[in-house]
Coordinates of C-alpha atoms in Angstrom, one line a residue:
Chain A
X160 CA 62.7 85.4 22.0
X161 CA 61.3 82.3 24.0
X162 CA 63.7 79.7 25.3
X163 CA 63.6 76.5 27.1
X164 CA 62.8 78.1 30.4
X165 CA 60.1 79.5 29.0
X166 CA 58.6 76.4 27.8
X167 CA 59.3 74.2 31.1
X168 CA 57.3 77.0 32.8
X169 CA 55.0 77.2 30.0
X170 CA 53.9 73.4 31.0
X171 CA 54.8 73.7 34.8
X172 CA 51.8 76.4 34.8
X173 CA 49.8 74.3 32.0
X174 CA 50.3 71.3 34.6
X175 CA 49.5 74.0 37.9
X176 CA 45.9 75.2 35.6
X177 CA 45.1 71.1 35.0
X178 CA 45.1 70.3 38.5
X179 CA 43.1 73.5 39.4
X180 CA 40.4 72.8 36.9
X181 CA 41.0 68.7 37.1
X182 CA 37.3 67.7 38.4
X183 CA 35.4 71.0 36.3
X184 CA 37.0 69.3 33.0
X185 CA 36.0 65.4 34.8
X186 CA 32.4 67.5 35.3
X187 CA 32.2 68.4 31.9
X188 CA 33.1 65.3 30.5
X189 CA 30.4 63.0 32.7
X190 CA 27.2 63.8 30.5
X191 CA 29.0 63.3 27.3
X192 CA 31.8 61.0 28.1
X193 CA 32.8 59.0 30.8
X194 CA 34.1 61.6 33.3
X195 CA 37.6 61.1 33.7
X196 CA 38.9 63.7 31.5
X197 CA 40.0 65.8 34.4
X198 CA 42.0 62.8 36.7
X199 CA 43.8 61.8 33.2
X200 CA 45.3 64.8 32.9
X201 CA 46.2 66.0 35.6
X202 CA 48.0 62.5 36.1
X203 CA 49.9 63.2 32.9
X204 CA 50.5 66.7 33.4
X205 CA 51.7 66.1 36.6
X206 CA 54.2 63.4 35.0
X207 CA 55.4 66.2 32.3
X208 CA 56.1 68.8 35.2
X209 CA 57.9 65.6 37.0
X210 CA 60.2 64.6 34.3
X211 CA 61.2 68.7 33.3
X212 CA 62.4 68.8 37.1
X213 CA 64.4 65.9 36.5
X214 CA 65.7 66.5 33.3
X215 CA 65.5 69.7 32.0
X216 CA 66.5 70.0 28.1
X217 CA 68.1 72.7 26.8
X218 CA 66.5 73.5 23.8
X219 CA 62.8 74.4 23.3
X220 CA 62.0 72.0 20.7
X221 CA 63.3 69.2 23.1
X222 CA 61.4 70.6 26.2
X223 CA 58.0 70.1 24.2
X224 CA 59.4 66.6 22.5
X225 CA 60.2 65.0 25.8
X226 CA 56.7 66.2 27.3
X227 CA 54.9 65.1 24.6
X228 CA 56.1 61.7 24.8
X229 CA 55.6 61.7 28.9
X230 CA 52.0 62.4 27.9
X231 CA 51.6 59.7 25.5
X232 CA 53.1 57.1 28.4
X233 CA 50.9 58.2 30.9
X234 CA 48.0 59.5 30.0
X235 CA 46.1 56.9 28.1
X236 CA 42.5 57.2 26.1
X237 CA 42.0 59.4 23.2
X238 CA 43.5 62.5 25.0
X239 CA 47.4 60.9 26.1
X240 CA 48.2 60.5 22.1
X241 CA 46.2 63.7 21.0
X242 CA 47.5 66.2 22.9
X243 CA 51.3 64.2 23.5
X244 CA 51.3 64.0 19.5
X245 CA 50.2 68.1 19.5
X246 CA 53.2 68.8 22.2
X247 CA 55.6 66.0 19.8
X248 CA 55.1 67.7 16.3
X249 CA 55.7 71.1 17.5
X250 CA 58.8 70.5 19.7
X251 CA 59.9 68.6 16.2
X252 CA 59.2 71.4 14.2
X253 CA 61.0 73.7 16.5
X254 CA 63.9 72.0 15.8
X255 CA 67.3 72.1 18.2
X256 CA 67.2 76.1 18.5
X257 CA 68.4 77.5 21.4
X258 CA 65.5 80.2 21.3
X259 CA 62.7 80.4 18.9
X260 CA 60.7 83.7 18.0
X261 CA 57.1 84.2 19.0
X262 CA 56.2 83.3 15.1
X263 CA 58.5 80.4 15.0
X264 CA 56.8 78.7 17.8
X265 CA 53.3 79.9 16.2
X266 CA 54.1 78.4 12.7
X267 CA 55.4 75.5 15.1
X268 CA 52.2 75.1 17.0
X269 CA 50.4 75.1 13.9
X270 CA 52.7 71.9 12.3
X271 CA 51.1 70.7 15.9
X272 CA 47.9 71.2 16.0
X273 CA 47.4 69.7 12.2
X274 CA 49.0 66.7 13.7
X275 CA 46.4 66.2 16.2
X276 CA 43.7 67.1 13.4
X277 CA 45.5 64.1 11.1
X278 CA 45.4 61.8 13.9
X279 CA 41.9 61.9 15.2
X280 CA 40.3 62.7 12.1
X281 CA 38.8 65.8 13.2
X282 CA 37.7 68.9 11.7
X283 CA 36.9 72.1 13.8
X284 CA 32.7 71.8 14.1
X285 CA 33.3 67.9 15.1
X286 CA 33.1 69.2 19.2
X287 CA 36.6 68.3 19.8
X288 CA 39.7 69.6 21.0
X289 CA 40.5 71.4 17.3
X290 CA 37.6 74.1 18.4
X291 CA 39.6 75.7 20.8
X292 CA 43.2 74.7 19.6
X293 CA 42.4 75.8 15.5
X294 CA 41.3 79.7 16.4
X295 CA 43.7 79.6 19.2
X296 CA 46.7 79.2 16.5
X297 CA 45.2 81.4 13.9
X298 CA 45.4 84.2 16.6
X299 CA 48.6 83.1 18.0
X300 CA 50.8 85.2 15.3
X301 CA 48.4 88.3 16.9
X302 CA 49.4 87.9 20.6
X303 CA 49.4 85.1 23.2
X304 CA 46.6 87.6 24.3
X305 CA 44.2 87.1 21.7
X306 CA 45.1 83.1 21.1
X307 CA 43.5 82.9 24.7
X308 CA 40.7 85.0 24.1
X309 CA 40.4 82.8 20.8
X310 CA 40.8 79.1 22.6
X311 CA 38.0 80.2 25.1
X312 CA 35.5 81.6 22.5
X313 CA 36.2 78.4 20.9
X314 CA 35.6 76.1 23.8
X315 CA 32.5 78.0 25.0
X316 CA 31.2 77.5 21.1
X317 CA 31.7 73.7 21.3
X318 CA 28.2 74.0 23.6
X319 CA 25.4 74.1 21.3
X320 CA 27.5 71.8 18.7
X321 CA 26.7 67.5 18.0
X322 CA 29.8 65.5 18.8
X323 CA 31.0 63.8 15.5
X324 CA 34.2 62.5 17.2
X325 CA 35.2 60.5 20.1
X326 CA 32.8 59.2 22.8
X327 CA 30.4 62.2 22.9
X328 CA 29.6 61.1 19.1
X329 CA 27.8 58.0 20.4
X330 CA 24.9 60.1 21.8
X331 CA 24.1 61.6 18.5
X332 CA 22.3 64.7 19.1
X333 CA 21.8 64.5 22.9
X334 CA 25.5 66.0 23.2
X335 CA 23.8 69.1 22.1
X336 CA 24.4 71.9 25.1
X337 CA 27.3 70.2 26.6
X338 CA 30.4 72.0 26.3
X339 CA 33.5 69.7 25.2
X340 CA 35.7 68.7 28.1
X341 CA 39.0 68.1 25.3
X342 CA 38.4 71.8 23.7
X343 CA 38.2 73.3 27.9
X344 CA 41.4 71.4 28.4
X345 CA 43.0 72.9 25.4
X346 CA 42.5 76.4 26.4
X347 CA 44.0 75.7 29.7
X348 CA 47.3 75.8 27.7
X349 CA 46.5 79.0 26.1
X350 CA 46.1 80.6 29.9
X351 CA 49.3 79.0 30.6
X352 CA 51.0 80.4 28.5
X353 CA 49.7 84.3 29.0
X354 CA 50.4 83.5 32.9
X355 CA 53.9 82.6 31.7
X356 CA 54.6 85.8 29.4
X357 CA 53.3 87.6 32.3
X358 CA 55.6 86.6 34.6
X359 CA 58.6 86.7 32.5
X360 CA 57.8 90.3 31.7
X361 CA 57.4 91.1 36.1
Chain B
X107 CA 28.5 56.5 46.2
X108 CA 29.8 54.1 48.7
X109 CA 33.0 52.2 47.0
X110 CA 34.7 49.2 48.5
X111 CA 38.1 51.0 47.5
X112 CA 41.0 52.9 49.2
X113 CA 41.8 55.9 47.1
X114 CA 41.0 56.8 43.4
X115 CA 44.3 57.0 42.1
X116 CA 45.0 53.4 43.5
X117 CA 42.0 51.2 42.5
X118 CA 43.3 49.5 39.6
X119 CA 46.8 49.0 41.2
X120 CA 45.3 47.3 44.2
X121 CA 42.5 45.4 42.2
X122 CA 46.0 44.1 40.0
X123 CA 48.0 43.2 43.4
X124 CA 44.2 41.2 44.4
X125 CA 44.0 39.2 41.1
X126 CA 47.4 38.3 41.3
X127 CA 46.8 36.8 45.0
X128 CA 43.9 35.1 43.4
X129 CA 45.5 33.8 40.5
X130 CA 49.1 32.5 40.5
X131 CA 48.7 31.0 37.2
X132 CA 49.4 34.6 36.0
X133 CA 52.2 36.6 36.5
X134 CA 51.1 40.3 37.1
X135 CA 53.2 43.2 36.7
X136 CA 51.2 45.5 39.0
X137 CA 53.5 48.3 38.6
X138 CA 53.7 48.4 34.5
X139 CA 49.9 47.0 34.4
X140 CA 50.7 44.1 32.3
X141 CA 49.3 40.5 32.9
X142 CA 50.6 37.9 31.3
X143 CA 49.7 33.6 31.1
X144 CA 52.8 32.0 33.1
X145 CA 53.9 29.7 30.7
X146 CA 54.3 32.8 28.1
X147 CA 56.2 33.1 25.3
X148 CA 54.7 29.8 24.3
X149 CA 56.9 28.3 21.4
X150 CA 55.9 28.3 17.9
X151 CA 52.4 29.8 19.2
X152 CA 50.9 33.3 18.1
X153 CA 50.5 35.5 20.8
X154 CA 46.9 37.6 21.4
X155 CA 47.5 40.7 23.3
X156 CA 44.6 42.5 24.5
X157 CA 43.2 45.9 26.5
X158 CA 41.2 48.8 27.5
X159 CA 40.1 50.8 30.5
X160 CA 39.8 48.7 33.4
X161 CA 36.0 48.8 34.8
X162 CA 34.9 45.8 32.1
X163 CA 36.0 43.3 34.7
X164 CA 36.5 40.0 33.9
X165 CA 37.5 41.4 30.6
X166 CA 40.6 41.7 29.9
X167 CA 42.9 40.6 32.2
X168 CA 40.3 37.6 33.5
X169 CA 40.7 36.4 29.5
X170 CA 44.3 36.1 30.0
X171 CA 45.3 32.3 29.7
X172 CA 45.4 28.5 28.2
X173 CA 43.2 28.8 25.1
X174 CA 42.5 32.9 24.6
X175 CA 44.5 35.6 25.8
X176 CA 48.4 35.8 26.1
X177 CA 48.4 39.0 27.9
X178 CA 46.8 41.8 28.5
X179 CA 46.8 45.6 29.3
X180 CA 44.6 47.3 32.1
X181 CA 44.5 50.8 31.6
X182 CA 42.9 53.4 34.1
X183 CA 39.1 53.1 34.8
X184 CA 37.5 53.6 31.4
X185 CA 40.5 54.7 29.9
X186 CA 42.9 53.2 27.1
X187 CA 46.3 51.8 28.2
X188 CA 49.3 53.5 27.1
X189 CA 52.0 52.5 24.5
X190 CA 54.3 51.3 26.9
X191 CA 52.0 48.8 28.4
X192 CA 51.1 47.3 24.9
X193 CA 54.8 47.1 23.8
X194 CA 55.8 45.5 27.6
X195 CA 52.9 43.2 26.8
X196 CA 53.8 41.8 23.5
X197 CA 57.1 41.4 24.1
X198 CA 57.0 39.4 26.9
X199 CA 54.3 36.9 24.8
X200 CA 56.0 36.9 21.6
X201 CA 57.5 33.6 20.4
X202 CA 58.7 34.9 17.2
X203 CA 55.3 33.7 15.7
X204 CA 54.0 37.4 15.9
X205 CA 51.3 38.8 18.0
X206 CA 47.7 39.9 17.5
X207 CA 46.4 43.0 18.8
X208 CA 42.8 42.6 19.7
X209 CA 41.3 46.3 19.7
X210 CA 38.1 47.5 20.9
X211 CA 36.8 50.3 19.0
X212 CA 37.4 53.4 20.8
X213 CA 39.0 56.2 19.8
X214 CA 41.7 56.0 22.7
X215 CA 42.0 52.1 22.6
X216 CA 42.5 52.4 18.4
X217 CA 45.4 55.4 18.5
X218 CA 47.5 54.0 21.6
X219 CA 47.2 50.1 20.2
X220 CA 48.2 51.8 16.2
X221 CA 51.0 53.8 18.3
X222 CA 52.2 50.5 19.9
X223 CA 52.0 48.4 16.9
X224 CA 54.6 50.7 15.4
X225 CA 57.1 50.8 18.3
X226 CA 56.9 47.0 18.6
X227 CA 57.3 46.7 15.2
X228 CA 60.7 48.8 15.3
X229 CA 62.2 46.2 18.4
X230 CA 61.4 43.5 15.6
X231 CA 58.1 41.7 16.6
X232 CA 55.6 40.6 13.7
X233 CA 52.3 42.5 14.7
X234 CA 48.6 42.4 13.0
X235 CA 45.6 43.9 14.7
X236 CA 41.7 43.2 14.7
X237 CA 39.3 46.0 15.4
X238 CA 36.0 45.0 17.1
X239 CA 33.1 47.2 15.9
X240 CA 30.1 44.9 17.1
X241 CA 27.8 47.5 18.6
X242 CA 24.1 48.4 16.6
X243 CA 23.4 50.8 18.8
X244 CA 25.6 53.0 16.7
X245 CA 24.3 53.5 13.4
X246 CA 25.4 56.2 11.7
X247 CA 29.1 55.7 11.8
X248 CA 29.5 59.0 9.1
X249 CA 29.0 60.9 11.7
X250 CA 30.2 58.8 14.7
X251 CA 33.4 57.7 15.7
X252 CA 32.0 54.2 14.1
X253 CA 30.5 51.2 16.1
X254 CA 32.0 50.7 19.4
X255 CA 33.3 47.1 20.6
X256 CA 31.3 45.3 23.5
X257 CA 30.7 42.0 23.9
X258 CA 31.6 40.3 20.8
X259 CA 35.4 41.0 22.1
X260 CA 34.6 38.1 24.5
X261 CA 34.3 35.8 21.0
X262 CA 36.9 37.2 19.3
X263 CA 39.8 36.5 22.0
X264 CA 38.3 33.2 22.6
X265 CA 37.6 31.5 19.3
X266 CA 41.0 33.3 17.7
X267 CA 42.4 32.2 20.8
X268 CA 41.8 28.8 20.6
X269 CA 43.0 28.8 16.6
X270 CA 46.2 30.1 17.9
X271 CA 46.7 27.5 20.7
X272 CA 46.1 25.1 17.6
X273 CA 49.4 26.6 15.9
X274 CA 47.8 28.3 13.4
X275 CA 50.1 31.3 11.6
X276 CA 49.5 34.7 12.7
X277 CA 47.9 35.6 9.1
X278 CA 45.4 32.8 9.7
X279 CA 44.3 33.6 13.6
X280 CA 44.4 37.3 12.4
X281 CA 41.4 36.3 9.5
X282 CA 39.2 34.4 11.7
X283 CA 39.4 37.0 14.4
X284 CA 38.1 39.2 11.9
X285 CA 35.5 36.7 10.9
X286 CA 34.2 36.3 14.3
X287 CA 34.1 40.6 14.4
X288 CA 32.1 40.2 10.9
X289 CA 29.6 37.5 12.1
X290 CA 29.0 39.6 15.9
X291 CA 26.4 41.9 16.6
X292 CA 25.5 43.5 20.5
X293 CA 23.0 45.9 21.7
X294 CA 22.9 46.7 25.7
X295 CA 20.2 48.6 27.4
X296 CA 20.8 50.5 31.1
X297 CA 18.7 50.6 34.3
X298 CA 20.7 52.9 36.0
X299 CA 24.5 54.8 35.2
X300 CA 27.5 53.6 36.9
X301 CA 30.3 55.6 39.4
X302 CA 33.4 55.8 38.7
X303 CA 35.9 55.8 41.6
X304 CA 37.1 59.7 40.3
X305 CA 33.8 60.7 40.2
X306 CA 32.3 59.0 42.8
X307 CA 29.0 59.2 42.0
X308 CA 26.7 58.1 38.2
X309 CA 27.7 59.5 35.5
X310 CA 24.6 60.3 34.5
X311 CA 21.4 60.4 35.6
X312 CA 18.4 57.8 35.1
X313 CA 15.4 58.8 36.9
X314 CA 14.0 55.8 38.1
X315 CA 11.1 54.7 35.8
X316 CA 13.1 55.2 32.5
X317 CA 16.1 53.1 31.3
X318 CA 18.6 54.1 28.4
X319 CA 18.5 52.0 24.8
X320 CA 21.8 51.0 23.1
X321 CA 23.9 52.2 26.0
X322 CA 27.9 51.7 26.0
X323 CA 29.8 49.8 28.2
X324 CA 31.4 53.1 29.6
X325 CA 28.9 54.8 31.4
X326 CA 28.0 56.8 28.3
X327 CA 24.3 57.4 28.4
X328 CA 22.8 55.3 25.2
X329 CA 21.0 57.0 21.8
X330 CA 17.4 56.6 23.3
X331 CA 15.9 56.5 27.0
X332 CA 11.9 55.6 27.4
X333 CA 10.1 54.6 30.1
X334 CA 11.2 51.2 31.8
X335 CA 10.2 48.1 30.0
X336 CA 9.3 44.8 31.4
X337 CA 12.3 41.7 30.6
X338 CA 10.0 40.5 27.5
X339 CA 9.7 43.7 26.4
X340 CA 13.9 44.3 26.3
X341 CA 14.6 41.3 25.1
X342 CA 12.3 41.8 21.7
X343 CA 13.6 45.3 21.6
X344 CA 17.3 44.2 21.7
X345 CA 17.7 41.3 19.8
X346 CA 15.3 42.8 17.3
X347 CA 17.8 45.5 16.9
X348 CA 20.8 42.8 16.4
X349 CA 18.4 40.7 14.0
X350 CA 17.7 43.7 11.9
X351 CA 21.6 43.9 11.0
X352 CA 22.6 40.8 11.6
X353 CA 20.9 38.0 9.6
X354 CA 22.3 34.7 10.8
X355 CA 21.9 31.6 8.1
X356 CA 23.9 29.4 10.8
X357 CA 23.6 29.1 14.4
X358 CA 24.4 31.4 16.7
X359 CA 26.7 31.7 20.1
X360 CA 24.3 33.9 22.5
X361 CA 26.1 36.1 25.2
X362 CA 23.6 37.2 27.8
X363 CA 25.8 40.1 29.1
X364 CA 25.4 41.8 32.7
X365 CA 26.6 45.1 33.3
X366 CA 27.9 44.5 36.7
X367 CA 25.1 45.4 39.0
X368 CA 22.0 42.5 37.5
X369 CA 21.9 39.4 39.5
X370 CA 21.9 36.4 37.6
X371 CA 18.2 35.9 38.6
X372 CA 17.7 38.3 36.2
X373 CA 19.9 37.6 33.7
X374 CA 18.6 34.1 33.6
X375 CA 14.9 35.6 33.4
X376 CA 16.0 37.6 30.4
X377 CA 18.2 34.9 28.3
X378 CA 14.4 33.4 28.8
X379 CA 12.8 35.9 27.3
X380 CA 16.1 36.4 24.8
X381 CA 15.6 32.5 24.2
X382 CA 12.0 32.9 23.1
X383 CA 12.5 35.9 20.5
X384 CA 15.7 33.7 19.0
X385 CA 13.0 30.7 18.7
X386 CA 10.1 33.3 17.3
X387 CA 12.6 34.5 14.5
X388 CA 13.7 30.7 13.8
X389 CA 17.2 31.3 14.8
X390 CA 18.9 28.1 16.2
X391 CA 21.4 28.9 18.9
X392 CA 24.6 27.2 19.2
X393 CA 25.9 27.5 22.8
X394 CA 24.7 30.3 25.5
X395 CA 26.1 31.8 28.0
X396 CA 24.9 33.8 30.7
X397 CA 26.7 36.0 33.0
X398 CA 29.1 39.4 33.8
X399 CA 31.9 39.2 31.3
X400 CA 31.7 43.0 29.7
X401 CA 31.1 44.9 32.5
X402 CA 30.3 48.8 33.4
X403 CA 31.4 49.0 37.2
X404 CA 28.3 49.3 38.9
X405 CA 25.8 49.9 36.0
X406 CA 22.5 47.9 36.3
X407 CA 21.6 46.2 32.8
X408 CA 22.9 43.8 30.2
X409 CA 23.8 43.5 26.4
X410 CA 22.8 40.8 23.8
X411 CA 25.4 39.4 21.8
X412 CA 25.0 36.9 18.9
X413 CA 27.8 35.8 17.0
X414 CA 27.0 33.4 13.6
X415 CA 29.1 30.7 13.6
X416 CA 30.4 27.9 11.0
X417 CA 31.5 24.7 12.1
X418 CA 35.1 25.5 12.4
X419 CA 34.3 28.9 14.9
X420 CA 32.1 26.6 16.2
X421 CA 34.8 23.7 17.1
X422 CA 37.3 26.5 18.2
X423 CA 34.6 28.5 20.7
X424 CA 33.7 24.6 22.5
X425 CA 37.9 24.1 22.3
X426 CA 39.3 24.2 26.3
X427 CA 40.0 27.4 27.5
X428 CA 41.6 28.3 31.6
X429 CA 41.5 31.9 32.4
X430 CA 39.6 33.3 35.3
X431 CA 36.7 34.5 33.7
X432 CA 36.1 31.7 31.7
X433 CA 36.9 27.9 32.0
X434 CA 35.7 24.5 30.6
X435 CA 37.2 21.4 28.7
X436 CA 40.3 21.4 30.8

C-alpha cells in the first residue's frame, strides 16, 4: 500500500529529476517552442517540494491535490494547468484514503491523465505530453517498472511525429525530428516514482 | 548573448520594480506581477484585463491606462501568467460593471485566462473574454493549435478600451472587441531569432542570408525560411498574405510592427514599401502607425497588421488614450 509519504517523496524526487534535466528539457523545447520548458518547471516543481515541507497532508489524495494546485499558481503557459490539472484529478480521485493500493492510484492516474487529454484537446500522436503519459498509465497496473519503460519509449517516439498541439504546431511539418520537451518532462515522473519504490523497498 | 540583466530568474521582477520607477501613474505589484491604472476601480466603467509572457514589451503592461487597459498580468518571459495573477488583477479593476478578459491565442494564455475566469466568477465578478486569433501565417488551424494572436491585440485593447471609458456595458465592449479581432489580420517575418534570458542565447538559428516567413512573436521559428529579401520584396510578400484573407471594403488602421531589434529607419523604409502595396491593391488606410509595440526580445524583424475599420472603431481607435506605450488626445 502507498501512503502520503510516499507521494511527498514521489514529487520531492519528481521535483530533484526536474532540476537535473531543467536546461536538456529547455534544449529540447528551443527548436520547437520557445525554450523555457525546463526553467518553468523546475520553478514549479521546486514550489510543490516547498509547500509539502511546509505543509505536509496526510492523505495521498490531498498530497497530489495541493501539488497540483501549487503547479497551476506557479508555473504558468500551457504546462502549469496541464500537468497541475493531471496531479488535481488524480489526488481527487484518490479520495481522503489513508493509503491507496498500487491499482487504486493506477485507475487514479488514469481519471488524471484523461483530464489533461480533455483539457488540451489532445490525442496521443498530437506530439504532446499524452505520448509518454497514455502508455505510461496503460502499463502502470503492470509495474512502476514497465510504466517507465513505457513513458520513455513514448517520449523518444514523439521524435519523428508533426506537432498538432501547442506551439510546436505552428511550424507545421518542420517539428518533424524534434523530440517533445512536455512528453520528456512527463516521463521524468515515471523515474520518480521507480526511484521512490526503490528506496522504500532499501 | 550579452544581456543587460542581473540574473534569469529576476528579469521580469526588476524590469516591474523599473517601470514602476518610470511610471507612477501605475501602481505595480512587483511581487504578485500585477499592474494596474491608479485611478482603478473606475465607477460605473468596464474593466479590460489583459496578459501574456513578458518579452512583448510595451505590450501589456505599457497598455495599462486612461483609455485601454485596466490592468494587466506579466507572466515569465514567453510564458502565460498564472490564475492567481488574473484573478488579483480583476479584482482590483472591477467596478461591479464586469471585466473583459483580452486573451491572446496561445494554448497557455487560453487555459490559465478560462481557469481564472471561473475562480473570479466564484468571488462574484461578472467576466466575458475575447480571444485574439489574427495571425495568417497559421493556416491550417485543423491541425494547429489555431491562429496565434500578434498585433491585432494592440487594436483590440485600444479601440474596446476606449468603448469602455465611454461607459458602454460589458456585453457591448465585449462585441466590438470581437469585431476589431474579426476585422484584424498580421503576418511578421524574422531576420534573426531572439535569446531568452534562460537560454541565453537564439532560439533558433538563422544563418545569415535567409530570413523566416510568418514567424511568431515568441521566438518560434515561422512556416517558411528563404533566402533574404529586399524591404519591397517583404512588404508585397506580407501584406499580400494579410490581403489574401482579409478583404477590406473600408479603410484600414496599419500597424508597422518591430520585433524589438529593427531601428525605426527601417521600419519607416518598410511602412514605405507597406504604403505602396496598400495603394497598388486600392486599399485606403485610415491611420498608421509605426513602431515596437508587439515585441520578441531581441528578434530582428517586423509584422503587418491591418485592421478594417467602420466609423465607430474608427472614432474609438482616434479617442485619447495615456499608457506608456501609447499616448495622444490627452
Amino acid at each position: 500500500m502507498l501512503d502520503a509519504a510516499f507521494f511527498r517523496q514521489w514529487l520531492t524526487s519528481a521535483a530533484a529529476l526536474v532540476d537535473r534535466e531543467a536546461e536538456r528539457l529547455t534544449e529540447l523545447d528551443s527548436p520547437i517552442g520557445d525554450a523555457d520548458h525546463g526553467s518553468n518547471l523546475q520553478r514549479g516543481f521546486a514550489a510543490v517540494a516547498a509547500t509539502l515541507e511546509k505543509d505536509a497532508p496526510t492523505t495521498p489524495g490531498a498530497v497530489l491535490t495541493l501539488a497540483g494546485r501549487q503547479l497551476i499558481s506557479t508555473v504558468g503557459g500551457a504546462s502549469g494547468p496541464l500537468y497541475g490539472t493531471l496531479l488535481r484529478r488524480t489526488g481527487k480521485a484518490l479520495g481522503d484514503a489513508a493509503e491507496v493500493s498500487e491499482q487504486e492510484f493506477a485507475d487514479a492516474l488514469r481519471t488524471g491523465v484523461d483530464a489533461v487529454g480533455a483539457l488540451g484537446g489532445a490525442v496521443p500522436g498530437d506530439k504532446t505530453m499524452l505520448d509518454a503519459l497514455v502508455p505510461a498509465v496503460d502499463a502502470l497496473s503492470e509495474s512502476f517498472g514497465a510504466a517507465r519503460e513505457a513513458a520513455n519509449e513514448g517520449a523518444l517516439a514523439t521524435t519523428p511525429l508533426q506537432a498538432r498541439k501547442g506551439r510546436a504546431s505552428y511550424l507545421g511539418e518542420r517539428s518533424i525530428g524534434h523530440q517533445d520537451p512536455g512528453a520528456t518532462s512527463s516521463a521524468l515522473l515515471f523515474d520518480a516514482l521507480v526511484q521512490t519504490a526503490e528506496a522504500g523497498r532499501e | 548573448m550579452k544581456m543587460l540583466i542581473n540574473v534569469a530568474e529576476t528579469v521580469v521582477a526588476d524590469a516591474l520594480r523599473g517601470m514602476a520607477a518610470a511610471h507612477p501613474d501605475l501602481t505595480i505589484d512587483v511581487e504578485n506581477r500585477v499592474i494596474v491604472r491608479r485611478d482603478a476601480p473606475v465607477a460605473g466603467k468596464v474593466a479590460l484585463v489583459s496578459g501574456g509572457g513578458s518579452g512583448h514589451e510595451p505590450l501589456h503592461g505599457g497598455f495599462v491606462g486612461p483609455g485601454m487597459l485596466s490592468a494587466a498580468c506579466p507572466g515569465e518571459v514567453f510564458t502565460s501568467p498564472v490564475p492567481d495573477q488574473m484573478v488579483r488583477a480583476a479584482a482590483a479593476v472591477d467596478s461591479g460593471a464586469g471585466v473583459l478578459f483580452v486573451v491572446k491565442n496561445y494554448t497557455g494564455d487560453v487555459l490559465n485566462f478560462d481557469m481564472a475566469a471561473e475562480l473570479a466568477e466564484d468571488e462574484g465578478i461578472q467576466v466575458a473574454k475575447v480571444l485574439v486569433n489574427d495571425d495568417v501565417a497559421v493556416t491550417d488551424s485543423l491541425y494547429t493549435a489555431g491562429r496565434r494572436g500578434t498585433g491585432a491585440t494592440l487594436y483590440v485593447e485600444k479601440i474596446a478600451g476606449a468603448a469602455a471609458e465611454e461607459g458602454m456595458p460589458l456585453e457591448r465592449v465585449e462585441a466590438i472587441a470581437r469585431q476589431v479581432n474579426e476585422n484584424a489580420r498580421s503576418f511578421g517575418v524574422a531576420l534573426s531569432a531572439c535569446s531568452t534570458p534562460a537560454k541565453g542565447s537564439p532560439t533558433f538559428d538563422l544563418p545569415t542570408g535567409e530570413l523566416e516567413l510568418g514567424v511568431g512573436i515568441h521566438g518560434e521559428p515561422g512556416r517558411e525560411r528563404r533566402a533574404m529579401m529586399t524591404s519591397s520584396e517583404i512588404a508585397d510578400f506580407a501584406v499580400d498574405a494579410v490581403l489574401e484573407d482579409l478583404r477590406p471594403r473600408n479603410p484600414v488602421l496599419v500597424l508597422v510592427n518591430g520585433m524589438g531589434a529593427t531601428p525605426l529607419l527601417e521600419l519607416y523604409g518598410f511602412n514605405a514599401e507597406v504604403q505602396r502595396v496598400l495603394a497598388e491593391r486600392g486599399v485606403v488606410v485610415a491611420h498608421t502607425l509605426v513602431g515596437d509595440y508587439v515585441t520578441s526580445l531581441d528578434m530582428a524583424g517586423a509584422s503587418v497588421t491591418l485592421c478594417q475599420v467602420d466609423e465607430e472603431l474608427l472614432r474609438l481607435w482616434n479617442a485619447p488614450v495615456r499608457t506608456a506605450g501609447l499616448r495622444w488626445g490627452v
